[in-house]
Amino acid sequence: MTDPRPLMETLDEQACWTRLQNSEFGRLATAAGGQPDIFPINYAASGRSLLFRTAQGTKLAELADNTAVAFEIDHYDSEGGWSVVVRGDAQVLRTPAEIADAEGAVSLRPWIPSVKPFFVRITPTAVSGRRFQFDLDTTLEGTL
Amino acid sequence: MTDPRPLMETLDEQACWTRLQNSEFGRLATAAGGQPDIFPINYAASGRSLLFRTAQGTKLAELADNTAVAFEIDHYDSEGGWSVVVRGDAQVLRTPAEIADAEGAVSLRPWIPSVKPFFVRITPTAVSGRRFQFDLDTTLEGTL
């Protein structure tokens, strides 16, 4: 009752980008042929875009069918959490100049040792985020 | 070199369900009108289905357009992680009997205090998961 912070608040775009820049793991949603799919990915923010690497596989095939994507990062603990969602367009980088630019723009943490030769850049069309505290006194009826 | 565990392994279906039963937070991917979207949600496993609650809003509108969904949970720390992805069909529960059954089947943790009167059940068509260790000695070239 005495805590002035709201239980949920919207993150402004700069706060969303700060979180995108400070994270390295998220989930990519695709929609090839009307079927949603979701992939955990490592990524890096590069300016106002996101970069990730992938192998020749399902993700790349789905992006060839439909370049519209959504991407999400979040963090939760016992007190609350936040999430940021990016909607945008994903393009496989094709030219040596684009690829060199991507390699130079980001420092990608070593991860699992599979060969993932393709760079994909997500160009956002919308970025949104929210932050909230859990309200553990709330009854079930109005929650979840 | 002496660790016999593979860097990545597939989780069998039972291992996926154990993780789905022991988690309460994931991300729902939808694909209304060919546009992927992604929503952090609280959920509960109920037998071999998943239940979540929602308000009259974007999620519900997108599911009215396309009931195909994907759902993901994951956990990562400095040593490795795992993820489980469920693909399936999402249906809003309509009858009092369905809703009573859903309310009785799961114990939903109190969460943020917004009114979310609709129950949605995801009936899986495919469940997959994987677990991996990070390989911090791997060079950038073959990773991410």
Coordinates of N, CA, C and O in Angstrom, one line a residue, chain B:
Chain B
M1 N 38.0 -32.2 -23.2 CA 38.3 -33.5 -24.0 C 37.9 -34.7 -23.2 O 37.6 -35.7 -23.7
T2 N 37.9 -34.6 -21.9 CA 37.7 -35.8 -21.0 C 36.2 -35.8 -20.6 O 35.8 -36.8 -20.0
D3 N 35.4 -34.8 -20.9 CA 34.0 -34.8 -20.6 C 33.2 -35.6 -21.6 O 33.2 -35.2 -22.8
P4 N 32.6 -36.7 -21.2 CA 31.9 -37.5 -22.2 C 30.6 -36.9 -22.6 O 30.0 -37.4 -23.6
R5 N 30.1 -35.9 -21.9 CA 28.8 -35.4 -22.3 C 28.9 -34.6 -23.6 O 29.8 -33.8 -23.8
P6 N 27.9 -34.8 -24.5 CA 27.9 -34.1 -25.7 C 27.6 -32.6 -25.5 O 27.0 -32.3 -24.4
L7 N 28.0 -31.7 -26.3 CA 27.8 -30.3 -26.1 C 26.3 -30.0 -26.4 O 25.8 -29.0 -25.8
M8 N 25.6 -30.8 -27.2 CA 24.2 -30.6 -27.3 C 23.5 -31.9 -27.4 O 24.0 -32.8 -28.1
E9 N 22.4 -32.0 -26.8 CA 21.7 -33.3 -26.9 C 20.2 -33.0 -26.9 O 19.7 -32.0 -26.4
T10 N 19.5 -33.9 -27.6 CA 18.0 -33.7 -27.7 C 17.4 -34.3 -26.4 O 17.8 -35.2 -25.9
L11 N 16.3 -33.6 -26.0 CA 15.5 -34.0 -24.8 C 14.4 -34.9 -25.4 O 13.7 -34.5 -26.3
D12 N 14.2 -36.1 -24.7 CA 13.1 -36.9 -25.1 C 11.8 -36.3 -24.6 O 11.8 -35.3 -23.8
E13 N 10.6 -36.8 -25.1 CA 9.4 -36.1 -24.8 C 9.1 -36.1 -23.3 O 8.6 -35.1 -22.8
Q14 N 9.4 -37.2 -22.6 CA 9.2 -37.1 -21.2 C 10.0 -36.1 -20.5 O 9.5 -35.4 -19.6
A15 N 11.2 -35.9 -20.9 CA 12.1 -34.9 -20.3 C 11.5 -33.5 -20.6 O 11.6 -32.6 -19.8
C16 N 11.0 -33.3 -21.8 CA 10.3 -32.1 -22.1 C 9.1 -31.8 -21.2 O 9.0 -30.7 -20.7
W17 N 8.3 -32.8 -21.0 CA 7.1 -32.6 -20.2 C 7.5 -32.4 -18.7 O 6.8 -31.6 -18.0
T18 N 8.5 -33.0 -18.2 CA 9.0 -32.8 -16.9 C 9.3 -31.3 -16.7 O 8.9 -30.6 -15.7
R19 N 10.0 -30.7 -17.7 CA 10.4 -29.3 -17.6 C 9.1 -28.4 -17.8 O 9.0 -27.4 -17.1
L20 N 8.2 -28.8 -18.7 CA 7.0 -28.1 -18.8 C 6.2 -28.1 -17.5 O 5.5 -27.0 -17.1
Q21 N 6.2 -29.2 -16.8 CA 5.4 -29.3 -15.5 C 6.1 -28.5 -14.4 O 5.4 -28.0 -13.5
N22 N 7.4 -28.3 -14.5 CA 8.1 -27.7 -13.4 C 8.4 -26.2 -13.6 O 9.0 -25.5 -12.8
S23 N 7.9 -25.7 -14.8 CA 8.0 -24.3 -15.0 C 6.7 -23.6 -15.0 O 5.6 -24.2 -15.0
E24 N 6.7 -22.3 -15.0 CA 5.4 -21.5 -14.9 C 5.4 -20.3 -15.8 O 4.4 -19.5 -15.8
F25 N 6.5 -20.1 -16.5 CA 6.6 -18.9 -17.3 C 7.2 -19.3 -18.6 O 8.2 -20.0 -18.7
G26 N 6.6 -18.8 -19.7 CA 7.2 -19.1 -21.1 C 6.8 -18.0 -22.0 O 6.3 -16.9 -21.6
R27 N 7.0 -18.3 -23.3 CA 6.7 -17.3 -24.3 C 5.8 -17.9 -25.4 O 6.1 -19.0 -25.9
L28 N 4.7 -17.3 -25.7 CA 3.7 -17.7 -26.7 C 4.0 -17.0 -28.0 O 4.0 -15.8 -28.0
A29 N 4.1 -17.7 -29.1 CA 4.3 -17.1 -30.4 C 3.0 -17.4 -31.2 O 2.5 -18.5 -31.3
T30 N 2.5 -16.3 -31.8 CA 1.3 -16.4 -32.7 C 1.6 -15.9 -34.1 O 2.7 -15.3 -34.3
A31 N 0.7 -16.1 -35.0 CA 1.0 -15.7 -36.4 C -0.3 -15.3 -37.1 O -0.7 -15.9 -38.0
A32 N -0.9 -14.2 -36.6 CA -2.1 -13.7 -37.2 C -1.8 -12.9 -38.4 O -0.9 -12.0 -38.4
G33 N -2.4 -13.2 -39.5 CA -2.2 -12.5 -40.8 C -0.8 -12.6 -41.3 O -0.3 -11.7 -41.9
G34 N -0.1 -13.7 -40.9 CA 1.3 -13.8 -41.4 C 2.3 -13.0 -40.6 O 3.5 -13.1 -40.9
Q35 N 1.9 -12.3 -39.6 CA 2.8 -11.5 -38.7 C 3.1 -12.2 -37.4 O 2.2 -12.4 -36.6
P36 N 4.3 -12.7 -37.2 CA 4.6 -13.3 -35.9 C 4.6 -12.3 -34.8 O 4.9 -11.1 -35.0
D37 N 4.1 -12.8 -33.7 CA 4.1 -12.0 -32.5 C 4.5 -12.9 -31.3 O 4.5 -14.1 -31.4
I38 N 5.0 -12.3 -30.2 CA 5.5 -13.1 -29.1 C 5.1 -12.5 -27.8 O 5.2 -11.3 -27.7
F39 N 4.6 -13.3 -26.9 CA 4.1 -12.8 -25.6 C 4.6 -13.6 -24.4 O 4.5 -14.8 -24.4
P40 N 5.2 -12.9 -23.5 CA 5.6 -13.6 -22.3 C 4.3 -14.0 -21.5 O 3.4 -13.1 -21.4
I41 N 4.2 -15.2 -21.1 CA 3.0 -15.6 -20.3 C 3.3 -16.5 -19.2 O 4.3 -17.3 -19.2
N42 N 2.4 -16.5 -18.2 CA 2.4 -17.5 -17.2 C 1.5 -18.6 -17.6 O 0.5 -18.4 -18.3
Y43 N 1.8 -19.8 -17.3 CA 1.1 -21.0 -17.8 C 1.2 -22.1 -16.7 O 1.9 -22.0 -15.8
A44 N 0.4 -23.1 -16.9 CA 0.5 -24.3 -16.1 C 0.3 -25.5 -17.1 O -0.6 -25.5 -18.0
A45 N 1.0 -26.6 -16.8 CA 0.8 -27.8 -17.5 C -0.4 -28.5 -16.9 O -0.6 -28.5 -15.7
S46 N -1.3 -29.0 -17.7 CA -2.4 -29.8 -17.3 C -2.5 -31.1 -18.1 O -2.9 -31.0 -19.2
G47 N -2.0 -32.2 -17.5 CA -1.9 -33.4 -18.3 C -0.9 -33.1 -19.5 O 0.2 -32.5 -19.3
R48 N -1.3 -33.5 -20.6 CA -0.5 -33.2 -21.8 C -0.9 -32.0 -22.6 O -0.8 -31.9 -23.8
S49 N -1.5 -31.0 -21.9 CA -1.8 -29.7 -22.5 C -1.3 -28.6 -21.6 O -0.8 -28.9 -20.5
L50 N -1.4 -27.4 -22.1 CA -0.9 -26.2 -21.3 C -2.1 -25.2 -21.2 O -2.8 -25.1 -22.2
L51 N -2.2 -24.6 -20.1 CA -3.3 -23.7 -19.8 C -2.7 -22.3 -19.5 O -1.7 -22.2 -18.8
F52 N -3.3 -21.2 -20.0 CA -2.9 -19.9 -19.6 C -4.2 -19.1 -19.5 O -5.2 -19.4 -20.1
R53 N -4.1 -17.9 -18.8 CA -5.2 -17.0 -18.8 C -4.9 -15.7 -19.5 O -3.7 -15.3 -19.5
T54 N -5.9 -15.1 -20.0 CA -5.6 -13.9 -20.7 C -6.8 -12.9 -20.7 O -7.9 -13.4 -20.4
A55 N -6.6 -11.7 -20.9 CA -7.6 -10.7 -21.0 C -8.1 -10.6 -22.4 O -7.6 -11.2 -23.3
Q56 N -9.2 -9.8 -22.6 CA -9.6 -9.5 -24.0 C -8.6 -8.5 -24.6 O -8.6 -7.3 -24.2
G57 N -7.7 -9.0 -25.4 CA -6.6 -8.1 -25.9 C -6.0 -8.7 -27.1 O -6.6 -9.5 -27.8
T58 N -4.7 -8.3 -27.3 CA -4.0 -8.7 -28.5 C -3.9 -10.2 -28.7 O -4.2 -10.8 -29.8
K59 N -3.5 -10.9 -27.6 CA -3.3 -12.3 -27.7 C -4.6 -13.0 -28.2 O -4.6 -13.8 -29.1
L60 N -5.7 -12.6 -27.5 CA -7.0 -13.3 -27.9 C -7.4 -12.9 -29.3 O -7.9 -13.8 -30.0
A61 N -7.2 -11.7 -29.7 CA -7.5 -11.3 -31.1 C -6.7 -12.1 -32.1 O -7.2 -12.6 -33.1
E62 N -5.4 -12.3 -31.8 CA -4.5 -13.0 -32.7 C -4.9 -14.5 -32.8 O -4.9 -15.1 -33.8
L63 N -5.3 -15.0 -31.6 CA -5.7 -16.5 -31.6 C -7.0 -16.7 -32.4 O -7.3 -17.7 -32.9
A64 N -7.9 -15.6 -32.4 CA -9.1 -15.7 -33.1 C -8.9 -15.8 -34.6 O -9.6 -16.5 -35.4
D65 N -7.8 -15.2 -35.0 CA -7.4 -15.2 -36.5 C -6.7 -16.5 -36.8 O -6.8 -17.0 -38.0
N66 N -5.9 -17.0 -35.9 CA -5.0 -18.2 -36.2 C -4.8 -18.9 -34.9 O -4.0 -18.4 -34.1
T67 N -5.3 -20.1 -34.8 CA -5.2 -20.8 -33.5 C -3.8 -21.6 -33.4 O -3.5 -22.1 -32.4
A68 N -3.1 -21.6 -34.5 CA -1.7 -22.2 -34.5 C -0.8 -21.4 -33.6 O -0.7 -20.2 -33.8
V69 N -0.1 -22.1 -32.7 CA 0.8 -21.3 -31.8 C 2.1 -22.2 -31.6 O 2.1 -23.4 -31.9
A70 N 3.1 -21.5 -31.1 CA 4.3 -22.1 -30.6 C 4.5 -21.6 -29.2 O 4.2 -20.4 -29.0
F71 N 5.1 -22.4 -28.4 CA 5.3 -21.9 -27.0 C 6.7 -22.4 -26.6 O 7.1 -23.6 -26.9
E72 N 7.4 -21.6 -25.8 CA 8.8 -22.0 -25.5 C 9.1 -21.7 -24.0 O 8.7 -20.6 -23.5
I73 N 9.8 -22.6 -23.4 CA 10.4 -22.3 -22.1 C 11.9 -22.6 -22.2 O 12.4 -23.4 -23.1
D74 N 12.7 -21.9 -21.3 CA 14.1 -22.2 -21.4 C 14.7 -21.8 -20.0 O 14.1 -21.2 -19.2
H75 N 16.0 -22.3 -19.9 CA 16.8 -21.9 -18.7 C 18.2 -21.9 -19.1 O 18.7 -22.8 -19.7
Y76 N 18.9 -20.8 -18.8 CA 20.4 -20.7 -19.1 C 21.1 -20.2 -17.9 O 20.6 -19.4 -17.2
D77 N 22.3 -20.7 -17.7 CA 23.2 -20.1 -16.8 C 24.6 -20.1 -17.4 O 24.7 -20.3 -18.6
S78 N 25.6 -19.9 -16.6 CA 27.0 -19.7 -17.2 C 27.5 -21.0 -17.8 O 28.4 -21.0 -18.6
E79 N 27.0 -22.1 -17.4 CA 27.5 -23.4 -17.9 C 26.8 -24.0 -19.1 O 27.3 -24.8 -19.8
G80 N 25.5 -23.7 -19.2 CA 24.8 -24.2 -20.3 C 23.3 -23.9 -20.2 O 22.9 -23.0 -19.4
G81 N 22.5 -24.7 -20.8 CA 21.0 -24.4 -20.7 C 20.2 -25.5 -21.4 O 20.7 -26.5 -21.9
W82 N 18.9 -25.2 -21.4 CA 18.0 -26.1 -22.1 C 16.8 -25.3 -22.6 O 16.6 -24.2 -22.1
S83 N 16.2 -25.8 -23.6 CA 14.9 -25.1 -24.1 C 13.9 -26.2 -24.5 O 14.4 -27.3 -24.9
V84 N 12.7 -25.9 -24.4 CA 11.6 -26.8 -24.8 C 10.6 -26.0 -25.7 O 10.3 -24.9 -25.2
V85 N 10.3 -26.5 -26.8 CA 9.3 -25.8 -27.7 C 8.1 -26.7 -28.0 O 8.3 -27.9 -28.3
V86 N 7.0 -26.2 -27.8 CA 5.7 -26.9 -28.0 C 5.0 -26.2 -29.2 O 4.9 -25.0 -29.2
R87 N 4.7 -27.0 -30.2 CA 3.8 -26.4 -31.3 C 2.5 -27.0 -31.1 O 2.3 -28.2 -30.7
G88 N 1.4 -26.2 -31.4 CA 0.1 -26.8 -31.1 C -1.0 -25.8 -31.5 O -0.8 -24.8 -32.3
D89 N -2.1 -26.1 -31.0 CA -3.4 -25.4 -31.3 C -3.9 -24.8 -30.1 O -4.0 -25.5 -29.0
A90 N -4.3 -23.5 -30.1 CA -4.8 -22.8 -28.9 C -6.3 -22.6 -29.0 O -6.8 -22.0 -30.0
Q91 N -7.0 -23.0 -28.0 CA -8.5 -22.8 -28.0 C -8.9 -22.1 -26.7 O -8.6 -22.6 -25.6
V92 N -9.7 -21.1 -26.9 CA -10.3 -20.4 -25.7 C -11.4 -21.4 -25.2 O -12.2 -21.9 -25.9
L93 N -11.4 -21.6 -23.9 CA -12.4 -22.4 -23.3 C -13.7 -21.7 -23.1 O -13.7 -20.5 -22.7
R94 N -14.8 -22.3 -23.6 CA -16.0 -21.6 -23.7 C -17.1 -22.1 -22.7 O -17.9 -21.3 -22.2
T95 N -17.1 -23.4 -22.4 CA -18.2 -23.9 -21.6 C -17.9 -23.8 -20.1 O -16.7 -23.9 -19.8
P96 N -18.9 -23.7 -19.3 CA -18.6 -23.7 -17.8 C -17.9 -25.0 -17.4 O -17.0 -24.9 -16.5
A97 N -18.2 -26.1 -18.0 CA -17.6 -27.4 -17.7 C -16.1 -27.3 -18.0 O -15.2 -27.7 -17.2
E98 N -15.8 -26.8 -19.2 CA -14.3 -26.7 -19.6 C -13.6 -25.8 -18.6 O -12.4 -26.1 -18.2
I99 N -14.2 -24.7 -18.3 CA -13.6 -23.7 -17.4 C -13.4 -24.2 -16.0 O -12.3 -24.1 -15.4
A100 N -14.4 -24.9 -15.5 CA -14.3 -25.5 -14.2 C -13.2 -26.5 -14.2 O -12.4 -26.7 -13.2
D101 N -13.1 -27.3 -15.2 CA -12.1 -28.3 -15.3 C -10.7 -27.7 -15.3 O -9.8 -28.2 -14.6
A102 N -10.6 -26.6 -16.1 CA -9.3 -25.9 -16.1 C -8.9 -25.3 -14.8 O -7.8 -25.5 -14.3
E103 N -9.9 -24.8 -14.1 CA -9.6 -24.1 -12.8 C -9.2 -25.2 -11.8 O -8.4 -25.0 -10.9
G104 N -9.9 -26.4 -11.9 CA -9.5 -27.4 -11.0 C -8.3 -28.2 -11.3 O -7.6 -28.8 -10.4
A105 N -7.8 -28.1 -12.5 CA -6.7 -28.9 -12.9 C -5.4 -28.3 -12.5 O -4.4 -29.0 -12.4
V106 N -5.3 -27.0 -12.4 CA -4.0 -26.4 -12.2 C -4.1 -25.4 -11.0 O -5.1 -24.8 -10.7
S107 N -3.0 -25.4 -10.3 CA -2.8 -24.4 -9.3 C -2.0 -23.2 -9.8 O -0.8 -23.4 -10.1
L108 N -2.6 -22.1 -10.1 CA -1.9 -21.0 -10.8 C -1.4 -20.0 -9.8 O -2.1 -19.6 -8.9
R109 N -0.1 -19.8 -9.9 CA 0.5 -18.8 -9.0 C 0.0 -17.4 -9.1 O -0.1 -16.9 -10.3
P110 N -0.3 -16.7 -8.1 CA -0.7 -15.3 -8.2 C 0.4 -14.5 -8.9 O 1.5 -14.7 -8.6
W111 N -0.1 -13.6 -9.7 CA 0.9 -12.9 -10.6 C 0.5 -11.5 -10.6 O -0.1 -10.9 -9.6
I112 N 0.6 -10.8 -11.7 CA 0.2 -9.4 -11.8 C -1.3 -9.3 -11.7 O -2.0 -10.1 -12.3
P113 N -1.8 -8.3 -11.1 CA -3.2 -8.2 -10.7 C -4.1 -7.6 -11.8 O -4.8 -6.7 -11.6
S114 N -4.0 -8.1 -13.0 CA -4.9 -7.6 -14.1 C -6.0 -8.7 -14.2 O -5.7 -9.9 -14.0
V115 N -7.1 -8.3 -14.6 CA -8.2 -9.3 -14.8 C -8.1 -10.0 -16.1 O -8.1 -9.4 -17.1
K116 N -7.9 -11.3 -16.0 CA -7.7 -12.1 -17.2 C -8.7 -13.2 -17.2 O -8.4 -14.4 -16.7
P117 N -9.9 -13.0 -17.6 CA -11.0 -13.9 -17.4 C -11.0 -15.1 -18.4 O -11.8 -16.0 -18.1
F118 N -10.2 -15.1 -19.4 CA -10.3 -16.1 -20.4 C -9.2 -17.2 -20.2 O -8.1 -16.9 -19.9
F119 N -9.6 -18.4 -20.2 CA -8.7 -19.5 -20.2 C -8.4 -20.0 -21.6 O -9.4 -20.1 -22.4
V120 N -7.2 -20.3 -21.9 CA -6.8 -20.8 -23.2 C -6.1 -22.1 -23.0 O -5.2 -22.2 -22.1
R121 N -6.4 -23.1 -23.7 CA -5.7 -24.4 -23.6 C -4.9 -24.6 -24.9 O -5.5 -24.6 -26.0
I122 N -3.6 -24.9 -24.8 CA -2.8 -25.3 -25.9 C -2.7 -26.8 -26.0 O -2.3 -27.4 -25.0
T123 N -3.2 -27.4 -27.1 CA -3.1 -28.8 -27.3 C -2.0 -29.1 -28.2 O -2.0 -28.6 -29.4
P124 N -0.9 -29.7 -27.7 CA 0.3 -29.8 -28.5 C 0.2 -30.8 -29.7 O -0.5 -31.8 -29.7
T125 N 0.8 -30.4 -30.8 CA 1.0 -31.3 -31.9 C 2.4 -31.8 -32.0 O 2.7 -32.9 -32.6
A126 N 3.3 -31.1 -31.4 CA 4.8 -31.5 -31.4 C 5.4 -30.9 -30.2 O 5.2 -29.7 -29.9
V127 N 6.3 -31.7 -29.6 CA 7.1 -31.2 -28.4 C 8.5 -31.5 -28.7 O 8.8 -32.7 -29.0
S128 N 9.4 -30.6 -28.5 CA 10.8 -30.9 -28.7 C 11.6 -30.1 -27.7 O 11.2 -29.1 -27.2
G129 N 12.8 -30.6 -27.5 CA 13.7 -29.9 -26.5 C 15.1 -30.3 -26.7 O 15.4 -31.3 -27.4
R130 N 16.0 -29.4 -26.2 CA 17.4 -29.7 -26.3 C 18.1 -29.1 -25.1 O 17.6 -28.2 -24.5
R131 N 19.3 -29.7 -24.8 CA 20.1 -29.2 -23.7 C 21.5 -29.1 -24.2 O 21.9 -29.9 -25.0
F132 N 22.2 -28.1 -23.7 CA 23.6 -28.0 -24.2 C 24.4 -27.3 -23.1 O 24.0 -26.6 -22.2
Q133 N 25.7 -27.6 -23.3 CA 26.7 -26.9 -22.5 C 27.4 -25.8 -23.3 O 27.6 -26.0 -24.5
F134 N 27.8 -24.8 -22.7 CA 28.6 -23.8 -23.4 C 30.0 -24.3 -23.6 O 30.5 -24.9 -22.7
D135 N 30.6 -24.0 -24.7 CA 32.0 -24.3 -25.0 C 32.7 -23.0 -25.1 O 32.9 -22.5 -26.2
L136 N 33.3 -22.6 -24.0 CA 33.9 -21.3 -24.0 C 35.2 -21.2 -24.6 O 35.8 -20.2 -24.8
D137 N 35.8 -22.4 -25.0 CA 37.1 -22.4 -25.6 C 36.9 -22.3 -27.2 O 37.9 -22.1 -27.9
T138 N 35.7 -22.4 -27.6 CA 35.5 -22.4 -29.1 C 35.7 -21.0 -29.6 O 35.4 -20.0 -29.0
T139 N 36.3 -21.0 -30.8 CA 36.6 -19.7 -31.4 C 35.3 -19.1 -32.0 O 34.3 -19.9 -32.2
L140 N 35.2 -17.9 -32.2 CA 34.0 -17.2 -32.7 C 33.6 -17.8 -34.0 O 32.4 -18.0 -34.3
E141 N 34.5 -18.1 -34.9 CA 34.1 -18.5 -36.3 C 33.1 -19.5 -36.4 O 32.2 -19.4 -37.2
G142 N 33.2 -20.5 -35.5 CA 32.2 -21.7 -35.7 C 31.1 -21.6 -34.7 O 30.4 -22.6 -34.5
T143 N 30.8 -20.5 -34.1 CA 29.9 -20.4 -33.0 C 28.7 -19.5 -33.2 O 28.5 -18.9 -34.2
L144 N 27.9 -19.4 -32.1 CA 26.7 -18.7 -32.0 C 25.6 -19.4 -32.8 O 25.3 -19.0 -33.9

